[in-house]
Amino acid sequence: MNFTRWSARLPGIPGTQRRAAARTELAALPARRADGSVPAARAEQLTDEPVPVPAVDALPAREVLDRVPALVALVHGPDHRIDYVNDAYAAAFGVRPLGAPAREALPELRELGLLPLLDQVLRSGRPRTLKSRKAVDGRSYTFTCTPVAEGDHHTEGTGVLVFATDVTDHAEAAERLRASERRQRETAVTLQRSLLPQVLEQPDDLRIAATYQPGGTEAAVGGDWYDVITLGGGRTALVIGDVMGRGVRAAAVMGQLRTAVRAYARLDLPPHEVLQLLDGLAMEIDANQIATCVYAVHDPNEGRLVYASAGHLPILVRDESGTVQRADEPTGPPLGTGGWVHASGSVPLGPGSTAVLYTDGLVERRDEDLDEGIASLGRALAGATGTPQVICDRLVRSAGVQADHDDDVAVLVLQHPARTGPDSELFRNAALELLGGVEAAPRARAFASGVLTSWRFPPDLHDLGVLAASELVANSLQHGTPPMRLRLRRTDRRLIIEVTDGDDHLPRRRRATPADESGRGIAIIATIATNWGSRRTPGGGKAVWCEFTLPRGEGRTGSR
């Protein structure tokens, strides 16, 4: 092959463009002096003329390509017949026969999928690059294919110069980095999932489902979380939040906040007070870490969802008719900002209603306004029917959340089912207003006895219920203030007895001495009941309650 008749045009390889300013003649080097002395050093030369260097055009191309460490091959024609391979190419893949088509003589290029790229270069006359491909010799190369032409006539004898740079070290370093990132992400996802509730609590009056979808493999896991907390007395707390940031740190902060929420929930405080406590804790955990959160409480006797929001997205509630309401207000700043007094709001959640709590990954898109994303979710909720899990999955699909989603997604769906027929007999309520006086206790006992008899409770549970109602009313008469109210509620799993009054001092269990005339009521309640508790009511005053677990025959587990 006459290599010198080829004029390579390599716009895709740095340093190969012709530079007119570099076309200078090769000057003769100064001869050694006869006396053996050495010519003056360059620093001693007094001339300003540049030292002559070999011109690029004068360099022997073949000799240069033979010695470069990169792999070089030259092919020509539509079947890419081999014109030349340099020493580095032959050392990597073996000697290749000149004149043979690349499909047969260059199997390594065929296996790398490089032959179609050669065709593209011939057709377009433009260079193409294939980055970091692992070849049969086990090393990784970046291939640049550049069109070349014979002489200065670009349409005659057209060929392709294949230039392969060994990038094995870079590829291995990149793979190690990716492996490290994968391990870190797996650690964060494992931590995140372990900190989320493994099994959701299922209250008597609600049906609940949740889902968590971590971000795609290119995105570090965030700090999204949710929780369902049974408060007792038929009430349920629902929580969803999002810690700003990603990785193990965000997941760890999320775990601390979730644990704190469960602890604060046991105090049975109003939602805004729970957020107030969380705000201070978030600042103690990390002053630079903030989080958004919604804490809501459902009371089946009230038919409302009382909530407080710390910079989180609004709760969406669909009523029985399909109308979706957006609970926007009130909303305070995120947790960890400090200095803000949160407030509680409420939204109706009667029988037949469905509520959705979610994080921003479900509705936030880079090319879309956040309000539009929330509106789109509301439209999807309006048409979603079925169980909470079905609705949950449908909302995630309607939002276009897939495995490669760029943000974490957490969704919590709760339904307050409208029960009819036999199921409605398992969920009953009865209430009696008490004005005080000596007749209050007998009236409470008679009322409780009549209600429990009509609900067909067995004698032992009937007697315990009457005793509990009597002790709670007696405690309220002695330590509380009117107005008082006795409320009895049964579900498919428990009997709940509650007394409210106008005094906000909460009772506590204490050991009464034989000489004490009081202090035994709460001790009796704690002994005979499955669970008991007390809380302050929003309008002032308190509620003291106890509950009894029904025998398996009293409630039908299949009713849920």
XYZ file of C-alpha atoms in Angstrom:
560
model
C 0.000 0.000 0.000
C 1.179 3.470 -0.863
C 0.433 5.116 2.493
C 1.750 8.522 1.486
C -0.977 9.020 -1.109
C -3.579 9.206 1.686
C -4.326 12.589 3.199
C -5.955 12.041 6.600
C -8.492 14.574 7.744
C -9.034 14.001 11.461
C -11.411 16.626 12.877
C -12.473 14.301 15.665
C -9.012 13.783 17.238
C -7.469 16.627 19.275
C -4.179 17.967 17.945
C -4.533 16.626 14.383
C -5.925 19.698 12.598
C -3.581 21.341 10.141
C -2.207 24.610 11.332
C -0.891 26.920 8.614
C 1.294 28.762 11.094
C 3.198 25.514 11.793
C 4.234 25.005 8.124
C 7.840 26.098 8.379
C 10.837 24.565 6.703
C 13.026 22.213 8.663
C 16.192 24.188 9.382
C 19.547 22.486 9.336
C 20.939 21.750 12.735
C 24.325 23.487 13.511
C 27.296 21.223 12.902
C 29.711 20.297 15.671
C 32.699 22.599 15.678
C 36.039 21.248 14.508
C 37.688 22.049 17.808
C 35.170 19.862 19.605
C 33.610 22.751 21.487
C 29.896 22.817 22.114
C 27.740 25.542 20.546
C 26.457 28.238 22.850
C 23.466 27.344 25.025
C 20.019 28.538 23.902
C 19.879 31.032 26.726
C 23.082 32.629 25.428
C 21.757 33.184 21.909
C 21.201 36.841 21.267
C 18.840 36.439 18.303
C 15.051 36.768 18.688
C 14.302 34.358 15.853
C 12.388 31.208 16.896
C 14.228 27.940 16.917
C 13.178 26.047 13.781
C 11.085 22.886 14.364
C 9.972 20.205 11.929
C 6.809 21.144 10.042
C 3.742 18.949 10.643
C 3.416 18.262 6.921
C 7.012 17.117 6.805
C 6.544 14.436 9.477
C 6.448 10.874 8.075
C 2.825 9.864 8.796
C 3.384 6.130 8.773
C 6.331 6.326 11.131
C 4.289 8.454 13.533
C 1.253 6.139 13.471
C 3.468 3.073 13.876
C 4.851 4.463 17.111
C 1.790 5.992 18.785
C 0.405 3.896 21.680
C -3.143 4.291 20.386
C -4.612 1.624 18.115
C -4.879 2.795 14.497
C -6.450 1.061 11.500
C -7.198 2.415 8.022
C -9.960 0.917 5.882
C -11.401 1.977 2.531
C -14.375 1.253 0.326
C -17.924 0.220 1.143
C -16.794 -3.130 2.558
C -14.037 -1.445 4.582
C -11.021 -3.310 3.281
C -7.929 -3.056 5.435
C -5.225 -0.706 4.176
C -3.201 -0.394 7.352
C -2.977 -1.331 11.047
C -0.258 0.042 13.309
C 1.960 -1.891 15.699
C -0.215 -1.152 18.755
C -3.285 -2.527 16.964
C -1.437 -5.676 15.927
C -0.160 -6.141 19.488
C -3.677 -5.874 20.901
C -5.643 -7.953 18.369
C -3.000 -9.679 16.245
C -1.698 -9.099 12.718
C -4.467 -8.418 10.214
C -4.262 -9.270 6.468
C -4.214 -6.172 4.256
C -6.919 -5.963 1.589
C -9.391 -8.161 3.467
C -12.854 -6.754 4.321
C -13.291 -5.641 7.925
C -16.284 -7.950 8.519
C -13.955 -10.935 8.119
C -10.533 -9.572 9.095
C -11.548 -7.298 12.022
C -13.908 -9.442 14.131
C -13.199 -7.310 17.192
C -14.804 -4.301 15.496
C -17.773 -6.383 14.420
C -18.370 -7.611 17.987
C -18.200 -4.059 19.282
C -20.843 -2.951 16.790
C -18.399 -0.640 15.025
C -19.116 -1.643 11.422
C -22.433 0.281 11.217
C -20.531 3.276 12.579
C -18.028 2.977 9.712
C -20.930 3.016 7.258
C -22.288 6.184 8.852
C -18.906 7.891 8.598
C -18.651 7.016 4.897
C -22.150 8.304 4.164
C -21.996 11.487 6.209
C -18.317 12.396 5.810
C -18.301 13.285 9.500
C -16.371 11.700 12.356
C -18.135 9.542 14.934
C -17.030 8.425 18.388
C -17.914 5.337 20.403
C -17.013 5.828 24.055
C -15.551 3.265 26.456
C -16.331 -0.100 24.935
C -14.800 -3.277 26.310
C -13.017 -5.251 23.575
C -12.185 -8.954 23.299
C -8.734 -8.398 24.802
C -10.409 -7.367 28.071
C -9.455 -3.714 27.827
C -11.716 -0.722 27.251
C -11.272 1.652 24.321
C -12.817 4.831 23.001
C -13.059 4.562 19.217
C -13.016 7.581 16.917
C -13.809 6.957 13.265
C -12.707 9.765 10.937
C -13.288 10.014 7.173
C -10.151 10.216 4.996
C -9.699 10.727 1.248
C -6.983 10.020 -1.329
C -5.075 13.205 -2.189
C -7.215 16.314 -2.109
C -10.184 14.761 -3.931
C -12.548 13.892 -1.155
C -14.872 11.869 -3.369
C -12.245 9.444 -4.631
C -10.832 6.502 -2.705
C -12.820 7.433 0.425
C -11.877 5.518 3.577
C -12.105 5.613 7.358
C -9.341 5.960 9.905
C -10.131 4.074 13.134
C -8.361 5.563 16.148
C -8.779 3.681 19.478
C -7.574 5.106 22.785
C -7.092 2.779 25.734
C -9.336 4.045 28.537
C -9.252 0.917 30.694
C -8.009 2.745 33.782
C -10.709 5.392 33.448
C -13.412 2.779 32.823
C -12.354 0.731 35.829
C -12.235 3.829 38.023
C -15.707 4.822 36.805
C -17.012 1.324 37.490
C -15.555 1.386 40.994
C -17.221 4.739 41.566
C -20.552 3.405 40.268
C -20.222 0.315 42.454
C -19.541 2.513 45.475
C -22.557 4.662 44.673
C -24.703 1.547 44.243
C -23.582 0.239 47.628
C -24.308 3.575 49.259
C -27.725 3.723 47.640
C -28.525 0.144 48.659
C -27.495 0.986 52.208
C -29.713 4.080 52.225
C -32.673 2.211 50.692
C -32.274 -0.633 53.196
C -32.114 1.854 56.056
C -35.064 3.778 54.680
C -37.271 0.709 54.278
C -36.292 -0.663 57.703
C -37.331 2.613 59.335
C -40.719 2.686 57.601
C -43.556 0.674 59.213
C -43.295 -2.937 58.070
C -47.008 -3.512 58.707
C -49.485 -0.638 58.835
C -51.761 -0.452 61.839
C -55.376 -0.932 60.745
C -57.808 1.053 62.921
C -61.342 -0.147 63.476
C -62.997 2.654 61.536
C -60.520 3.211 58.684
C -59.034 1.241 55.853
C -55.479 2.297 55.078
C -52.809 1.499 52.483
C -49.446 3.081 51.705
C -46.618 2.758 49.217
C -43.036 3.916 49.048
C -41.115 4.117 45.765
C -37.411 5.083 46.015
C -35.877 7.208 43.285
C -34.218 5.584 40.259
C -30.733 4.098 40.296
C -29.195 7.441 39.342
C -30.841 9.264 42.249
C -29.877 8.917 45.902
C -32.708 7.840 48.174
C -34.376 10.633 50.116
C -36.048 10.911 53.528
C -39.742 10.310 52.760
C -41.754 8.555 55.469
C -45.288 7.795 56.605
C -46.894 6.226 59.653
C -50.234 5.199 61.156
C -50.578 5.401 64.949
C -53.554 4.092 66.928
C -54.203 6.591 69.737
C -56.885 4.656 71.572
C -60.482 5.585 72.162
C -61.146 4.980 68.455
C -58.871 7.809 67.317
C -56.037 7.404 64.795
C -53.026 9.585 63.927
C -51.721 9.674 60.369
C -48.332 11.105 59.466
C -46.395 11.764 56.287
C -43.172 13.723 55.908
C -40.148 14.415 53.755
C -36.639 15.184 55.003
C -34.779 17.478 52.619
C -31.606 15.989 51.188
C -30.619 12.511 50.094
C -28.612 9.515 51.137
C -27.989 7.786 54.437
C -28.019 11.068 56.388
C -31.537 11.974 55.229
C -32.784 8.451 55.996
C -31.229 8.575 59.483
C -32.855 11.945 60.275
C -36.133 10.580 58.973
C -35.886 7.637 61.374
C -35.318 9.942 64.343
C -38.288 12.139 63.409
C -40.575 9.164 62.878
C -39.641 7.721 66.281
C -40.255 11.105 67.902
C -43.664 11.421 66.237
C -44.737 8.077 67.691
C -43.560 9.153 71.152
C -45.315 12.535 70.962
C -48.471 10.892 69.610
C -48.758 8.858 72.835
C -49.265 12.148 74.648
C -52.457 12.550 72.578
C -51.724 16.217 71.916
C -53.445 18.357 69.260
C -51.694 18.149 65.848
C -50.184 21.644 66.026
C -48.591 20.906 69.411
C -47.031 17.726 68.044
C -45.485 19.714 65.187
C -44.263 22.326 67.656
C -42.360 19.643 69.559
C -41.027 18.154 66.327
C -39.770 21.535 65.184
C -37.598 21.908 68.255
C -36.322 18.351 67.962
C -35.433 18.816 64.282
C -33.246 21.790 65.199
C -31.466 19.706 67.836
C -30.857 16.803 65.448
C -29.295 18.982 62.755
C -29.679 22.740 62.504
C -29.000 22.528 58.761
C -31.576 19.797 58.122
C -35.214 20.704 57.542
C -38.237 18.559 56.861
C -41.866 18.960 55.863
C -44.601 17.041 57.663
C -48.365 16.643 58.033
C -49.777 15.238 61.258
C -53.502 14.452 61.230
C -55.902 12.847 63.710
C -59.147 11.100 62.794
C -61.935 10.809 65.354
C -64.876 8.720 64.081
C -67.209 10.466 66.519
C -66.460 13.852 64.962
C -66.385 12.784 61.312
C -63.472 15.120 60.627
C -59.743 14.952 60.018
C -57.937 17.456 62.266
C -54.462 18.246 60.945
C -51.455 20.544 61.114
C -48.930 21.067 58.318
C -45.290 22.086 58.496
C -44.621 23.234 54.949
C -46.050 20.037 53.467
C -48.325 19.547 50.478
C -52.101 19.792 51.078
C -54.199 16.767 51.989
C -56.728 15.810 49.306
C -60.129 14.469 50.413
C -62.770 12.994 48.123
C -66.262 12.829 49.600
C -68.917 10.222 48.905
C -70.153 12.115 45.837
C -66.675 12.217 44.227
C -65.925 15.887 44.932
C -62.292 16.489 45.869
C -61.437 19.074 48.525
C -57.938 20.465 49.011
C -56.916 21.170 52.619
C -54.551 24.096 52.034
C -54.772 26.022 55.281
C -53.313 26.435 57.776
C -49.709 25.670 56.784
C -46.629 26.642 58.750
C -42.941 26.595 57.773
C -40.958 23.325 57.599
C -39.632 21.603 60.694
C -36.229 22.794 61.815
C -36.807 26.486 61.088
C -37.890 27.385 64.656
C -39.730 30.390 66.020
C -43.140 29.584 64.541
C -46.404 28.713 66.251
C -48.240 26.107 64.172
C -52.021 25.915 63.984
C -54.490 23.080 63.465
C -57.171 22.933 60.806
C -59.810 20.376 59.910
C -61.463 18.852 56.883
C -64.617 16.674 56.761
C -63.999 12.925 56.529
C -67.368 11.275 56.853
C -68.430 7.776 55.824
C -67.640 7.101 52.175
C -64.747 9.587 52.095
C -61.164 8.958 50.953
C -58.121 11.055 51.919
C -54.654 11.077 50.338
C -51.414 12.212 51.995
C -48.332 12.275 49.737
C -44.822 13.653 49.230
C -43.638 15.997 46.467
C -42.159 13.198 44.352
C -45.712 12.281 43.318
C -46.684 15.696 41.945
C -43.522 17.735 41.343
C -42.062 17.844 37.826
C -39.265 20.019 36.455
C -41.298 21.190 33.479
C -44.612 21.647 35.314
C -45.992 23.980 37.942
C -46.481 22.307 41.339
C -50.107 23.453 41.575
C -50.817 21.784 38.250
C -49.329 18.555 39.574
C -51.585 18.714 42.645
C -54.601 19.482 40.443
C -53.756 16.498 38.253
C -53.580 14.284 41.332
C -56.972 15.604 42.438
C -58.496 14.674 39.077
C -57.020 11.190 39.334
C -58.406 10.823 42.877
C -61.860 11.941 41.759
C -62.054 8.988 39.373
C -60.289 6.415 41.535
C -62.407 3.708 43.158
C -61.752 0.445 44.947
C -59.738 -0.470 48.001
C -57.106 1.907 49.410
C -54.321 -0.209 47.882
C -55.976 -0.102 44.457
C -56.370 3.676 44.731
C -52.784 4.026 45.915
C -51.427 2.098 42.923
C -53.664 3.972 40.511
C -52.515 7.372 41.753
C -48.866 6.360 41.405
C -49.460 5.147 37.839
C -51.433 8.244 36.864
C -48.515 10.405 38.024
C -46.161 8.506 35.695
C -43.957 7.196 38.505
C -41.683 4.446 37.188
C -38.581 2.597 38.371
C -36.295 5.331 37.004
C -38.221 8.165 38.687
C -35.873 10.946 39.804
C -37.348 11.404 43.302
C -38.743 9.326 46.147
C -42.507 8.910 46.351
C -44.559 8.131 49.461
C -48.364 7.891 49.373
C -50.803 7.190 52.215
C -54.473 6.526 51.356
C -57.210 6.187 53.984
C -60.888 5.431 53.597
C -63.732 5.915 56.023
C -66.098 3.291 54.632
C -69.842 3.796 54.603
C -71.168 0.671 56.290
C -74.646 -0.636 55.565
C -76.576 -3.810 56.312
C -75.129 -6.278 58.839
C -71.834 -4.372 59.007
C -73.587 -1.293 60.318
C -74.757 -3.296 63.354
C -71.122 -3.772 64.369
C -70.460 -0.011 64.524
C -72.799 1.752 66.934
C -72.732 4.970 68.989
C -74.712 6.178 71.997
C -74.279 9.367 74.088
C -75.813 10.871 77.203
C -75.500 14.488 78.406
C -74.965 14.827 82.161
C -75.502 18.096 84.057
C -74.045 16.893 87.340
C -75.675 16.373 90.681
C -76.344 13.267 92.738
C -78.551 11.752 90.038
C -75.771 11.783 87.380
C -74.101 8.534 88.454
C -77.332 6.456 88.613
C -78.461 7.857 85.252
C -75.072 6.943 83.709
C -75.275 3.374 85.066
C -78.827 2.912 83.827
C -78.010 4.344 80.419
C -74.902 2.180 79.990
C -76.778 -0.933 81.080
C -79.600 -0.311 78.629
C -77.263 0.389 75.700
C -75.045 -2.644 76.331
C -78.120 -4.850 76.680
C -79.487 -3.597 73.353
C -76.108 -4.316 71.767
C -76.413 -7.899 73.048
C -73.125 -8.048 74.868
C -72.513 -11.112 77.077
C -73.188 -10.630 80.804
C -69.559 -10.410 81.901
C -68.714 -7.709 79.335
C -72.003 -5.960 80.106
C -71.156 -5.741 83.807
C -67.602 -4.539 83.139
C -68.907 -1.845 80.800
C -71.434 -0.602 83.357
C -68.755 -0.543 86.067
C -66.343 1.396 83.826
C -69.003 3.952 82.903
C -69.898 4.402 86.577
C -66.272 4.932 87.668
C -65.502 7.381 84.849
C -68.600 9.444 85.582
C -67.852 9.397 89.329
C -64.298 10.572 88.636
C -65.617 13.401 86.459
C -68.191 14.414 89.078
C -65.526 14.659 91.753
C -62.660 16.219 89.826
C -64.253 17.811 86.762
C -66.768 20.508 85.957
C -69.981 20.449 83.917
C -71.005 19.959 81.226
C -70.304 16.226 81.197
C -71.014 13.712 78.508
C -70.965 9.901 78.510
C -70.313 8.257 75.172
C -70.374 4.562 74.337
C -69.100 3.212 71.048
C -68.731 -0.271 69.698
C -66.785 -1.411 66.657
C -66.250 -4.841 65.203
C -63.310 -5.300 67.592
C -63.796 -3.284 70.779
C -66.120 -1.437 73.176
C -65.109 2.168 73.948
C -66.437 4.184 76.897
C -65.578 7.893 77.157
C -66.531 10.718 79.514
C -65.826 14.391 78.777
C -66.090 17.384 81.103
C -65.069 21.045 81.262
C -61.948 20.707 83.444
C -58.594 20.313 81.660
C -56.634 18.626 84.480
C -55.806 15.121 83.308
C -56.211 12.237 85.758
C -53.291 10.010 86.638
C -53.143 6.615 88.162
C -51.827 6.541 91.734
C -51.695 4.103 94.595
C -54.411 4.862 97.126
C -53.750 4.109 100.804
C -56.422 2.456 102.970
C -57.176 5.829 104.577
C -57.783 7.617 101.239
C -61.400 8.316 100.354
C -60.615 8.795 96.650
C -58.048 7.846 94.039
C -59.317 4.331 93.356
C -61.469 5.012 90.301
C -58.692 5.223 87.726
C -56.939 2.246 89.351
C -60.111 0.199 88.912
C -60.425 1.314 85.280
C -56.795 0.378 84.579
C -57.388 -3.051 86.125
C -60.574 -4.084 84.346
C -60.097 -2.404 80.924
C -57.852 -3.494 78.071
C -56.566 0.073 77.702
C -57.311 3.547 79.024
C -56.148 7.125 78.526
C -57.010 10.790 78.650
C -56.524 13.909 76.560
C -57.399 17.585 76.507
C -60.193 18.565 74.131
C -59.775 21.467 71.653
C -62.488 23.654 73.185
C -61.171 23.260 76.720
C -61.745 20.418 79.121
C -60.716 16.794 78.894
C -61.821 13.353 77.793
C -61.104 10.164 79.765
C -61.679 6.862 77.993
C -61.236 3.135 78.320
C -61.765 0.253 75.942
C -62.456 -3.460 76.079
C -61.434 -5.926 73.402
C -64.450 -7.895 72.205
C -64.390 -11.682 72.198
C -63.909 -13.143 68.738
C -67.527 -14.153 68.523
C -68.827 -10.637 69.200
C -67.293 -8.943 66.161
C -66.844 -10.372 62.678
C -63.299 -9.970 61.401
C -64.539 -10.562 57.899
C -66.536 -7.350 58.027
C -63.442 -5.368 57.173
